[in-house]
PDB file of C-alpha atoms and ligand atoms in Angstrom:
ATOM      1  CA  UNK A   1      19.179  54.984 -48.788  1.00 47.00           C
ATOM      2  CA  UNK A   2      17.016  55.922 -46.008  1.00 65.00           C
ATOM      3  CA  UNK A   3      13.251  54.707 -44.435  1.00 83.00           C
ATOM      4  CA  UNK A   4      11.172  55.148 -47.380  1.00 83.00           C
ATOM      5  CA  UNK A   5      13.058  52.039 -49.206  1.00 92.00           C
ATOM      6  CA  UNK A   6      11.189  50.023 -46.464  1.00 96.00           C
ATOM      7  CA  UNK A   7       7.344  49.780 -45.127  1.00 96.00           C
ATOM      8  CA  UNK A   8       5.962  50.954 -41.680  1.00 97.00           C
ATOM      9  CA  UNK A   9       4.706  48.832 -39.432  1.00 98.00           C
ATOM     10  CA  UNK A  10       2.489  49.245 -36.542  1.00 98.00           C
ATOM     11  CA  UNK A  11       1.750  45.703 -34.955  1.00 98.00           C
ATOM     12  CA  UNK A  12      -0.606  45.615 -31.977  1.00 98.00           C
ATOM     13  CA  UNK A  13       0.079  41.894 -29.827  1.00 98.00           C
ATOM     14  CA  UNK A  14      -3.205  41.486 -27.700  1.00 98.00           C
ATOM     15  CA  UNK A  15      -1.173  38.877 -25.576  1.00 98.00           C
ATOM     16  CA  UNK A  16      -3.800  36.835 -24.025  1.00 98.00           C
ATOM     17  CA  UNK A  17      -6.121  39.147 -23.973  1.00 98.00           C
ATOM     18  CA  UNK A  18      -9.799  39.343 -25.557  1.00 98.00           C
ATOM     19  CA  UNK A  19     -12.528  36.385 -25.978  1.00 98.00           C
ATOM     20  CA  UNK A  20     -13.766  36.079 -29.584  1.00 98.00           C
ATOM     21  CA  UNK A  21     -16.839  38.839 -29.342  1.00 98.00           C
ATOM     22  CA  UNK A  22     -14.736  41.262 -28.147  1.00 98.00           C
ATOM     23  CA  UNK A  23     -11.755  40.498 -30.320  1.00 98.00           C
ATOM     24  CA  UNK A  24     -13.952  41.074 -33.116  1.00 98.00           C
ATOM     25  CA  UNK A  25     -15.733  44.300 -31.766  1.00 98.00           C
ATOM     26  CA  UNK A  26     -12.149  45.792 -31.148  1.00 98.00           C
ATOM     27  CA  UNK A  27     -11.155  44.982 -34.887  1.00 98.00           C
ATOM     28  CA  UNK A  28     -13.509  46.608 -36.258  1.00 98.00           C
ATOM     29  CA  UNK A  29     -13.686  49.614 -34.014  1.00 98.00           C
ATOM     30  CA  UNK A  30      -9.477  50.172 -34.601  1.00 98.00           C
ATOM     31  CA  UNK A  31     -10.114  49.521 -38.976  1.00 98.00           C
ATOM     32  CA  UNK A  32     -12.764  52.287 -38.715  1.00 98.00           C
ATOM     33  CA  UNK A  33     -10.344  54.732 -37.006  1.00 98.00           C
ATOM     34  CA  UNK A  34      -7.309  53.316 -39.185  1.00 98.00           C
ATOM     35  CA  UNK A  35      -9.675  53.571 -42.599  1.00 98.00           C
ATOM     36  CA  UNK A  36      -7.333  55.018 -45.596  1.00 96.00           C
ATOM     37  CA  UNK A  37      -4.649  55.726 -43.409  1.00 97.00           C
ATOM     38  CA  UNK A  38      -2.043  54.636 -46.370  1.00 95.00           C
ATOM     39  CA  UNK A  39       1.286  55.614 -44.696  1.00 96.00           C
ATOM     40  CA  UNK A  40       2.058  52.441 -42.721  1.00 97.00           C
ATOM     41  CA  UNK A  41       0.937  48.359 -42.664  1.00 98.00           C
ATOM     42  CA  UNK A  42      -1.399  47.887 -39.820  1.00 98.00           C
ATOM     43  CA  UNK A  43      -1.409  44.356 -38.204  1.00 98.00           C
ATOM     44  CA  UNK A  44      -3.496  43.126 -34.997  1.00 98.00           C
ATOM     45  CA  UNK A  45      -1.950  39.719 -33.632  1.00 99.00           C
ATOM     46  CA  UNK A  46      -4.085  38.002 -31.799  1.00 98.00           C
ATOM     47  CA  UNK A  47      -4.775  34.808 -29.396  1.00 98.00           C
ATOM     48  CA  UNK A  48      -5.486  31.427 -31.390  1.00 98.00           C
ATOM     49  CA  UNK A  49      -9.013  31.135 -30.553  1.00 98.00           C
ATOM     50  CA  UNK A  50      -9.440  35.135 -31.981  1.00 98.00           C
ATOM     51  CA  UNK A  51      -8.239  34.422 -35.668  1.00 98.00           C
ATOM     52  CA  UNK A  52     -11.738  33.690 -37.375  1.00 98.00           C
ATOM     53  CA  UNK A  53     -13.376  36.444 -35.856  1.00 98.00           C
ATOM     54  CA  UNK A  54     -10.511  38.986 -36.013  1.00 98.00           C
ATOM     55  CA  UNK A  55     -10.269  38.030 -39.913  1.00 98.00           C
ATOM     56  CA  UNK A  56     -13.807  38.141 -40.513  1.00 98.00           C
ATOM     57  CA  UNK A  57     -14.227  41.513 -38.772  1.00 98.00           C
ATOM     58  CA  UNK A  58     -10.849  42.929 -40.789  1.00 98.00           C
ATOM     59  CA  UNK A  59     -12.148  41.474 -44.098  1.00 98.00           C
ATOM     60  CA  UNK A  60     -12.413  44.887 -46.385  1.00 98.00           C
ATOM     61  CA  UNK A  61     -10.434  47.149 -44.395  1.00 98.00           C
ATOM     62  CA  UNK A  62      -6.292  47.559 -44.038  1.00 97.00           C
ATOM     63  CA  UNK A  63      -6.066  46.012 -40.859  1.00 98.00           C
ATOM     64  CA  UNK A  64      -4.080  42.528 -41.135  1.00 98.00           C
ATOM     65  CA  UNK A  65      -4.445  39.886 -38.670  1.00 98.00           C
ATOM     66  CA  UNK A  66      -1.212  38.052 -37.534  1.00 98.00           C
ATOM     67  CA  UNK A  67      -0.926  34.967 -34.587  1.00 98.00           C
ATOM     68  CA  UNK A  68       1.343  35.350 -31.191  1.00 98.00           C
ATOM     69  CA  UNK A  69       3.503  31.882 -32.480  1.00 98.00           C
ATOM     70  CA  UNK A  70       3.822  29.193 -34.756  1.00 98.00           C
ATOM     71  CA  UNK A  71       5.732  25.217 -34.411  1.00 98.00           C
ATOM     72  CA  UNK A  72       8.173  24.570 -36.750  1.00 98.00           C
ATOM     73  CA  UNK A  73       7.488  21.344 -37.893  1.00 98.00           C
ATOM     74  CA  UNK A  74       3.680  20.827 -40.224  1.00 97.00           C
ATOM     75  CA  UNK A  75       2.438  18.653 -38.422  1.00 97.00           C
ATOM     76  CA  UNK A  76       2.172  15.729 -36.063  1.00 98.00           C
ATOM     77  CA  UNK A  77       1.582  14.955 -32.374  1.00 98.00           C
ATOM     78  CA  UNK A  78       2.905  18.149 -30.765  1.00 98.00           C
ATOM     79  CA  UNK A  79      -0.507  18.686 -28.352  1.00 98.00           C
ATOM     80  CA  UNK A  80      -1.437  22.356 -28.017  1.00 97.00           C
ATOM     81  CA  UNK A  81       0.649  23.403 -30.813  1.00 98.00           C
ATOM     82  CA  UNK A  82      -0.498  25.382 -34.190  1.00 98.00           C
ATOM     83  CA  UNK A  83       1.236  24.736 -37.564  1.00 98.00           C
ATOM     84  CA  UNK A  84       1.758  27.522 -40.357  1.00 98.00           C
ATOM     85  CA  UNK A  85      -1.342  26.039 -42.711  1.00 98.00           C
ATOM     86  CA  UNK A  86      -3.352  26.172 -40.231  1.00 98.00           C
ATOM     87  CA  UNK A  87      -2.712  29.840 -39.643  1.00 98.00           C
ATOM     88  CA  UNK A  88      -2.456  30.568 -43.729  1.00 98.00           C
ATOM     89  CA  UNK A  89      -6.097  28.669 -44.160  1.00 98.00           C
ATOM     90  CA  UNK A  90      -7.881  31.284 -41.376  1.00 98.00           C
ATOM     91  CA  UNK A  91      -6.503  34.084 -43.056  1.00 98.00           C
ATOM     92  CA  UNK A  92      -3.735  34.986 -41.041  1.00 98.00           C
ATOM     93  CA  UNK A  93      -0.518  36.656 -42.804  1.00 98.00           C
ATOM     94  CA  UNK A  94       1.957  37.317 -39.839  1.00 98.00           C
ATOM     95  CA  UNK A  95       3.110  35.711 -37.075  1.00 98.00           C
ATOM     96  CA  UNK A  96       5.017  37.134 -33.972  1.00 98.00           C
ATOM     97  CA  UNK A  97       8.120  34.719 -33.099  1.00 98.00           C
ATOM     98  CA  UNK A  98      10.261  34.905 -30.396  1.00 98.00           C
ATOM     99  CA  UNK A  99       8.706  36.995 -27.775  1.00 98.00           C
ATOM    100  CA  UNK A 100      10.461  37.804 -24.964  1.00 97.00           C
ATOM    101  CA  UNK A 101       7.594  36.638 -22.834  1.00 97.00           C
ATOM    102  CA  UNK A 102       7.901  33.010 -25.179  1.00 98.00           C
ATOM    103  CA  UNK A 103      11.597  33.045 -23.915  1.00 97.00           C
ATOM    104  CA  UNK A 104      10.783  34.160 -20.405  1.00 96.00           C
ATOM    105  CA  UNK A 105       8.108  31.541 -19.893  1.00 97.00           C
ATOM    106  CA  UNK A 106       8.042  29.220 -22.206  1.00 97.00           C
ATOM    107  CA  UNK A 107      11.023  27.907 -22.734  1.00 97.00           C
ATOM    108  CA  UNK A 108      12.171  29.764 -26.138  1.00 98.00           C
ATOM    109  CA  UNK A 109      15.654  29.977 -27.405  1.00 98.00           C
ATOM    110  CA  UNK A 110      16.854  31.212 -30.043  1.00 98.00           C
ATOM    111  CA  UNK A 111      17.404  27.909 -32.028  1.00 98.00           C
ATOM    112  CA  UNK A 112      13.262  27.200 -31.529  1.00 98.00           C
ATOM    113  CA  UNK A 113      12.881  31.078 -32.878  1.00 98.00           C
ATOM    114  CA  UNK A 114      14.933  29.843 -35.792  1.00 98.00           C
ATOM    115  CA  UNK A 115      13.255  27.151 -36.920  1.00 98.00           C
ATOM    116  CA  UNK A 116      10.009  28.502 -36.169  1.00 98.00           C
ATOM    117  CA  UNK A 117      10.679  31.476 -38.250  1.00 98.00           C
ATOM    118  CA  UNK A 118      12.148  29.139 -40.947  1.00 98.00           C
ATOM    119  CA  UNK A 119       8.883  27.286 -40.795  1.00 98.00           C
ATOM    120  CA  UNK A 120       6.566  30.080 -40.910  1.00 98.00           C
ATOM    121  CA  UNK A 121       8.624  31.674 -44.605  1.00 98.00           C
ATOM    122  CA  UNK A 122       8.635  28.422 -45.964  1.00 98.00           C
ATOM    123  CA  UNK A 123       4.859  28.474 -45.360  1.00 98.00           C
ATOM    124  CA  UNK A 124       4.836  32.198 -46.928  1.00 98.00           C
ATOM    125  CA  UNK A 125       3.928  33.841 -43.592  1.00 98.00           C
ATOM    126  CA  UNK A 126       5.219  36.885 -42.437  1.00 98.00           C
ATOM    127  CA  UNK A 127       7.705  36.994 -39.631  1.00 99.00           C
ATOM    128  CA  UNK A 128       7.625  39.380 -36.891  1.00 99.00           C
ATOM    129  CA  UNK A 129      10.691  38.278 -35.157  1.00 98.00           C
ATOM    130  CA  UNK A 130      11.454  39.693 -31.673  1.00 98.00           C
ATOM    131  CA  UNK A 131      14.645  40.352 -29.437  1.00 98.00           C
ATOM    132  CA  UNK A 132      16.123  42.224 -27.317  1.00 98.00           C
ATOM    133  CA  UNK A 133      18.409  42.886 -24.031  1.00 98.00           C
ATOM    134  CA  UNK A 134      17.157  42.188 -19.826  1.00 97.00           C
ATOM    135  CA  UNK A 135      18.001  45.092 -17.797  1.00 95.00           C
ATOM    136  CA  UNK A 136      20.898  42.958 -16.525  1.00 96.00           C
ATOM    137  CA  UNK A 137      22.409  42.623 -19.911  1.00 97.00           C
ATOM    138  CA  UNK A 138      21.908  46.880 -20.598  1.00 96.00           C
ATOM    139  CA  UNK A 139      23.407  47.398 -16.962  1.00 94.00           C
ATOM    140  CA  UNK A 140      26.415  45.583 -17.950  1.00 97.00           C
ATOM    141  CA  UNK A 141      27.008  47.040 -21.200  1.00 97.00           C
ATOM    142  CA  UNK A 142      26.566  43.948 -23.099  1.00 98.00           C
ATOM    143  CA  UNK A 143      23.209  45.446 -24.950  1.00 98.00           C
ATOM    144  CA  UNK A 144      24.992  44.976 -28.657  1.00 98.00           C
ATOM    145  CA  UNK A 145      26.388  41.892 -27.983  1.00 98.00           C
ATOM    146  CA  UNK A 146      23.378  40.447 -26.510  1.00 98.00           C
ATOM    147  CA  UNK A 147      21.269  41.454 -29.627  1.00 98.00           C
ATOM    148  CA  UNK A 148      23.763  41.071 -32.207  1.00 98.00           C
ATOM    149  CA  UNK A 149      24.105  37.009 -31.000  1.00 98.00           C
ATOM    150  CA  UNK A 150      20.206  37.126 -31.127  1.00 98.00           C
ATOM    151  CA  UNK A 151      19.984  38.246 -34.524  1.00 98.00           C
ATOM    152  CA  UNK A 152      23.044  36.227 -36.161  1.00 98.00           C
ATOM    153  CA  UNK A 153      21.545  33.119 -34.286  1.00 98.00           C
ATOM    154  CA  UNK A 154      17.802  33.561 -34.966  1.00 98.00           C
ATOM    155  CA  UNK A 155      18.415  34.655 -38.664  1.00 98.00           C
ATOM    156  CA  UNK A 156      20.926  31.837 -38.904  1.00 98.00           C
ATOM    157  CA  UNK A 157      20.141  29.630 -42.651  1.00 98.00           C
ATOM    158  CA  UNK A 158      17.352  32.361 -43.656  1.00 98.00           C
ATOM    159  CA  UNK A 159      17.915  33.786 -47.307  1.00 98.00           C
ATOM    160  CA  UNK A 160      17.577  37.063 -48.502  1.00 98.00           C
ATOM    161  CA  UNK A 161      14.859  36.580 -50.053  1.00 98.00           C
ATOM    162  CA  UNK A 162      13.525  34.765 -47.486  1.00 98.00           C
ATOM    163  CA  UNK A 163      14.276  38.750 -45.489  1.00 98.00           C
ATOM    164  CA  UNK A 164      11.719  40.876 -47.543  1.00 98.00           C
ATOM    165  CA  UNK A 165       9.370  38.752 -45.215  1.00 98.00           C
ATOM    166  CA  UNK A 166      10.744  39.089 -41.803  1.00 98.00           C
ATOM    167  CA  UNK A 167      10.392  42.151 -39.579  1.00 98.00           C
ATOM    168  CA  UNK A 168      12.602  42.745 -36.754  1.00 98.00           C
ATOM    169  CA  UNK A 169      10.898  43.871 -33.064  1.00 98.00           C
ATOM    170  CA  UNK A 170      13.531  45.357 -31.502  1.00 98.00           C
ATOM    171  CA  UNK A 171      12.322  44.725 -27.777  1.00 98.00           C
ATOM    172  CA  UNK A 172      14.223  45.697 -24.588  1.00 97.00           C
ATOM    173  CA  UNK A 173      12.722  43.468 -22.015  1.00 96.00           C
ATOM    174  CA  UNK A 174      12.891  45.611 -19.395  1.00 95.00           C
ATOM    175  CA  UNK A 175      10.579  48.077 -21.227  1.00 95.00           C
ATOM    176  CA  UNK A 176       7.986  45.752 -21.903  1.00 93.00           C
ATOM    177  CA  UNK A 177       4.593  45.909 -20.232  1.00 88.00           C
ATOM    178  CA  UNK A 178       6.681  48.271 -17.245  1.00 90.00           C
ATOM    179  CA  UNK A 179       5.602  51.699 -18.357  1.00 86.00           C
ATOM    180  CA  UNK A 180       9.495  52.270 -18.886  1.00 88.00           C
ATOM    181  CA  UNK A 181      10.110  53.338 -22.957  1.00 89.00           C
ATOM    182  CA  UNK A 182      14.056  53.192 -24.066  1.00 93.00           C
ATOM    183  CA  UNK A 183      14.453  56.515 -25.022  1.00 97.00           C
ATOM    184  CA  UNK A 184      14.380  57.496 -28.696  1.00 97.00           C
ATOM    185  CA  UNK A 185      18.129  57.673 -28.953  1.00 98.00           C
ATOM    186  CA  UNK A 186      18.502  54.143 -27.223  1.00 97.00           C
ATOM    187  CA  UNK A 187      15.700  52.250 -29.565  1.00 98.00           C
ATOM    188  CA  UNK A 188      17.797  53.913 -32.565  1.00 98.00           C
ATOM    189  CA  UNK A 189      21.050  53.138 -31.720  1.00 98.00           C
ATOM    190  CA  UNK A 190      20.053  49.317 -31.239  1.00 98.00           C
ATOM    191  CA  UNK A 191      18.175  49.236 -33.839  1.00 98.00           C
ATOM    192  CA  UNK A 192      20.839  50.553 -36.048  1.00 98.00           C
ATOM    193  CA  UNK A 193      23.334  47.882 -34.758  1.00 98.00           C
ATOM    194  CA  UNK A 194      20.773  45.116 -35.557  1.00 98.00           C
ATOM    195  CA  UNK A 195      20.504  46.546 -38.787  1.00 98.00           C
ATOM    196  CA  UNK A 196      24.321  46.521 -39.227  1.00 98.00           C
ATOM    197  CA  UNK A 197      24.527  43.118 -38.597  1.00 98.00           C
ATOM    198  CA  UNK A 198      21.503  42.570 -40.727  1.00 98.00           C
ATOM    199  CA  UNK A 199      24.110  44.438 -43.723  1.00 98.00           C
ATOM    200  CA  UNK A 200      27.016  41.797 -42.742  1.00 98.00           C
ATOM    201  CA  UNK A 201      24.850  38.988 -42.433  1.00 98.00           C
ATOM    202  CA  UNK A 202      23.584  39.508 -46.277  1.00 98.00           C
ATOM    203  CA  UNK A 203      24.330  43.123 -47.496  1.00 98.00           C
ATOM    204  CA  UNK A 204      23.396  46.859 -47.470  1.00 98.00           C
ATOM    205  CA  UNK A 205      20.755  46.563 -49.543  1.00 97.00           C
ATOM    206  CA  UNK A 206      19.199  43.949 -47.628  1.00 98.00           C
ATOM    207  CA  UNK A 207      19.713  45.879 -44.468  1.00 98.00           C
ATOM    208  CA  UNK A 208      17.933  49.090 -45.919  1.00 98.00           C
ATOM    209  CA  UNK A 209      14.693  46.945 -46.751  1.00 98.00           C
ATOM    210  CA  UNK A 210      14.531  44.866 -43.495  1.00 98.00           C
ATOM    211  CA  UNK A 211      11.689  46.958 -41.620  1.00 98.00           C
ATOM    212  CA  UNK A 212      13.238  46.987 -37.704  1.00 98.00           C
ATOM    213  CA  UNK A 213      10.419  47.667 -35.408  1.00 98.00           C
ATOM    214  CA  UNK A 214      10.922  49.283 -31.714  1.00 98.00           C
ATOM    215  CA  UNK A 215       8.360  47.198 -28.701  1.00 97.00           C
ATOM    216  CA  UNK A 216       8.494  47.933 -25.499  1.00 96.00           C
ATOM    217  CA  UNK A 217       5.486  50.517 -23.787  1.00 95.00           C
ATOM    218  CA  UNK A 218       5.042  52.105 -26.577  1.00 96.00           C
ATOM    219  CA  UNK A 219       1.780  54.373 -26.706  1.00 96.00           C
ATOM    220  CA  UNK A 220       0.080  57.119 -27.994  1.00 96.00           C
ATOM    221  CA  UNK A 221       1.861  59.618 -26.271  1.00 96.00           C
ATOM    222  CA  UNK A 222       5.681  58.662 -27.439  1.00 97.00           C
ATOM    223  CA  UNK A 223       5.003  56.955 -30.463  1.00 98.00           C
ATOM    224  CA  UNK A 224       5.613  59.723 -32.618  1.00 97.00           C
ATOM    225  CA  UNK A 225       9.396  60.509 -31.334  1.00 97.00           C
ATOM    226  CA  UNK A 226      10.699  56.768 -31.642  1.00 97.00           C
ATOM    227  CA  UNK A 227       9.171  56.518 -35.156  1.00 97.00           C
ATOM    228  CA  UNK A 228      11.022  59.689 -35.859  1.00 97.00           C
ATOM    229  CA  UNK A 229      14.137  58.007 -35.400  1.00 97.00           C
ATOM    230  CA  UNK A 230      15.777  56.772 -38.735  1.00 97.00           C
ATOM    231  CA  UNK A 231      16.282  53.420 -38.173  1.00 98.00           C
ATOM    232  CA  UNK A 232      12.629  52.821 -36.063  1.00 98.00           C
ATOM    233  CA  UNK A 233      10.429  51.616 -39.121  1.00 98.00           C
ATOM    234  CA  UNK A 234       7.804  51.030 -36.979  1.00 98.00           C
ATOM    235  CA  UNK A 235       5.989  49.825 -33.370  1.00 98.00           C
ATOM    236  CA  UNK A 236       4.961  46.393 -31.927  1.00 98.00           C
ATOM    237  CA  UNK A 237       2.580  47.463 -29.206  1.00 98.00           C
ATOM    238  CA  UNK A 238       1.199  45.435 -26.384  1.00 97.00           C
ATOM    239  CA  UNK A 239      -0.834  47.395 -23.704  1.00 97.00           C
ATOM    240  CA  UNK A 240      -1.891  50.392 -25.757  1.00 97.00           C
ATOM    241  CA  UNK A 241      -3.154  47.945 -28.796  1.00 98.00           C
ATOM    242  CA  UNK A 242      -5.899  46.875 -26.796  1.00 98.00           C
ATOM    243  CA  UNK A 243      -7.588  49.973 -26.784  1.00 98.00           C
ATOM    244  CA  UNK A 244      -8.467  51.122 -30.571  1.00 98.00           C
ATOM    245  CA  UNK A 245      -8.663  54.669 -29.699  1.00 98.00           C
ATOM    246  CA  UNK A 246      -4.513  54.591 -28.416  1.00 98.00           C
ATOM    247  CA  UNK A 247      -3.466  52.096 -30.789  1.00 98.00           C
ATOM    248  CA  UNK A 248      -4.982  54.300 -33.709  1.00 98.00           C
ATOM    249  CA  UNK A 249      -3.191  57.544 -32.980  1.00 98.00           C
ATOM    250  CA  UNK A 250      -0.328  55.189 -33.068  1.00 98.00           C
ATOM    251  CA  UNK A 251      -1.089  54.214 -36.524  1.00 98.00           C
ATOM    252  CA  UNK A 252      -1.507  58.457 -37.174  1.00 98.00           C
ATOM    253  CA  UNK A 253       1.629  59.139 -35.179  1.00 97.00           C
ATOM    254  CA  UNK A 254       3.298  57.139 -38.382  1.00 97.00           C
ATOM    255  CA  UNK A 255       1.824  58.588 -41.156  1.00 94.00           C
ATOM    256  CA  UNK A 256       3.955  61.132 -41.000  1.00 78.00           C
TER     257      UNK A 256
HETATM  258  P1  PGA B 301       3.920  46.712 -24.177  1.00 95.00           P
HETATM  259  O1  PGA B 301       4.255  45.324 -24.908  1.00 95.00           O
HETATM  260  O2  PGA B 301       3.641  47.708 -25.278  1.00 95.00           O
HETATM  261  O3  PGA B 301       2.720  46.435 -23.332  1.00 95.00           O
HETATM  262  O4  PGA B 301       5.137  47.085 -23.400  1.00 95.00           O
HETATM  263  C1  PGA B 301       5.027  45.290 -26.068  1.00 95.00           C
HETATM  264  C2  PGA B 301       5.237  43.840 -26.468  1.00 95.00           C
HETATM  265  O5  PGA B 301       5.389  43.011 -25.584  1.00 95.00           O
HETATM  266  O6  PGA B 301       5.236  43.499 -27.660  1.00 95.00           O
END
């Protein structure tokens, strides 16, 4: 078994970043330099208030718009919040969960990333669900442990069939947004342990079909060495996503 028993994925996560006009300029400049470019799934995940235009400006192309979050529960009086319909009827088809900068700031844990991403499959969105060690945890050598509790508990009650629609973003925190990339041997080896415990958690075949995604300052000019790596199916990228022009030789840096 080996990567091409599972899909490529470069995910670009504006943050909050881009007003409406420009979020739909920037689509459509990054699906005109992405056009036919058949050897990954490219996704744009956007703010809230960006979905209609993003989707309208995507419509035709192979860009896919996803959202930054999703509650768990359908609906009810949970002000500010965004339920899974609501992201299915504007067109979306993933959903980030579990950010680190959701945990950092906003109270996340891993039982909310649970049942939000149990939420969003029952729905029949796509999961992109993200973890990953603080510099702390690397320092003391707890990087496997700390990752392997993330993925047991945020996978925890989600079947394997639920899995063909979950994508793991392997994120080291202390890489995100700081100009600091894990090196290629450091995003594979964690993302080969999360995919080990991926293979206990269900099985092997399971694990081989679970597309594990490295995050963390990826860009244009490093892109192609982590996607090299055998167990790095793919990039979520925040800075460099906001400018087409980076984010697309991202998309070519895959193709490969
Ligand atoms: P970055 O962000 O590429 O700007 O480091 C990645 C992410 O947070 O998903």
């Amino acid at each position: 078994m080996n990567k091409s028993v599972r899909s490529t994925i470069i995910a670009g996560n504006w943050k909050m970043n881009m007003t409406p006009s420009a979020a739909k300029a920037a689509v459509a400049e990054t699906a005109a330099l992405v056009a036919g470019k058949t050897g990954c799934e490219v996704v744009l995940c956007v703010p809230f208030v960006d979905i209609a235009a993003a989707v309208e400006a995507a419509k035709g192309t192979n860009v896919k718009i996803g959202a930054q979050n999703v509650h768990f529960e359908a609906k009810g009086a949970f002000t500010g919040e965004i339920a899974a319909d609501m992201l299915l009827e504007c067109g979306v088809e993933y959903v980030i969960i579990g950010h680190s900068e959701r945990r950092q700031y906003f109270g996340e844990t891993d039982e909310t990333v649970n049942k939000r991403t149990k939420a969003a499959l029952a729905a029949g969105l796509k999961v992109i669900l993200c973890l990953g060690e603080v510099l702390g945890e690397r320092q003391s050598g707890i990087t496997e442990e700390i990752v392997s509790m993330q993925t047991k508990l945020d996978l925890a009650g989600i079947s394997a069939e639920d899995m063909k629609n979950v994508i793991i973003a392997y994120e080291p925190v202390w890489a995100i947004g700081t100009g600091l990339t894990a090196t290629p041997e450091q995003a594979e080896e964690v993302c080969a342990i999360i995919r080990g415990v991926i293979a206990k958690l269900y099985d092997e075949k399971v694990a081989q079909a679970t597309t594990i995604q490295y995050g963390g300052s990826m860009n244009d000019g490093n892109a192609a060495e982590l996607l090299a790596k055998e167990n790095v199916d793919g990039g979520l990228i925040g800075g460099a996503s906001l400018v087409p022009a980076k984010f697309a030789k991202i998309v070519d840096a895959a193709q490969a």
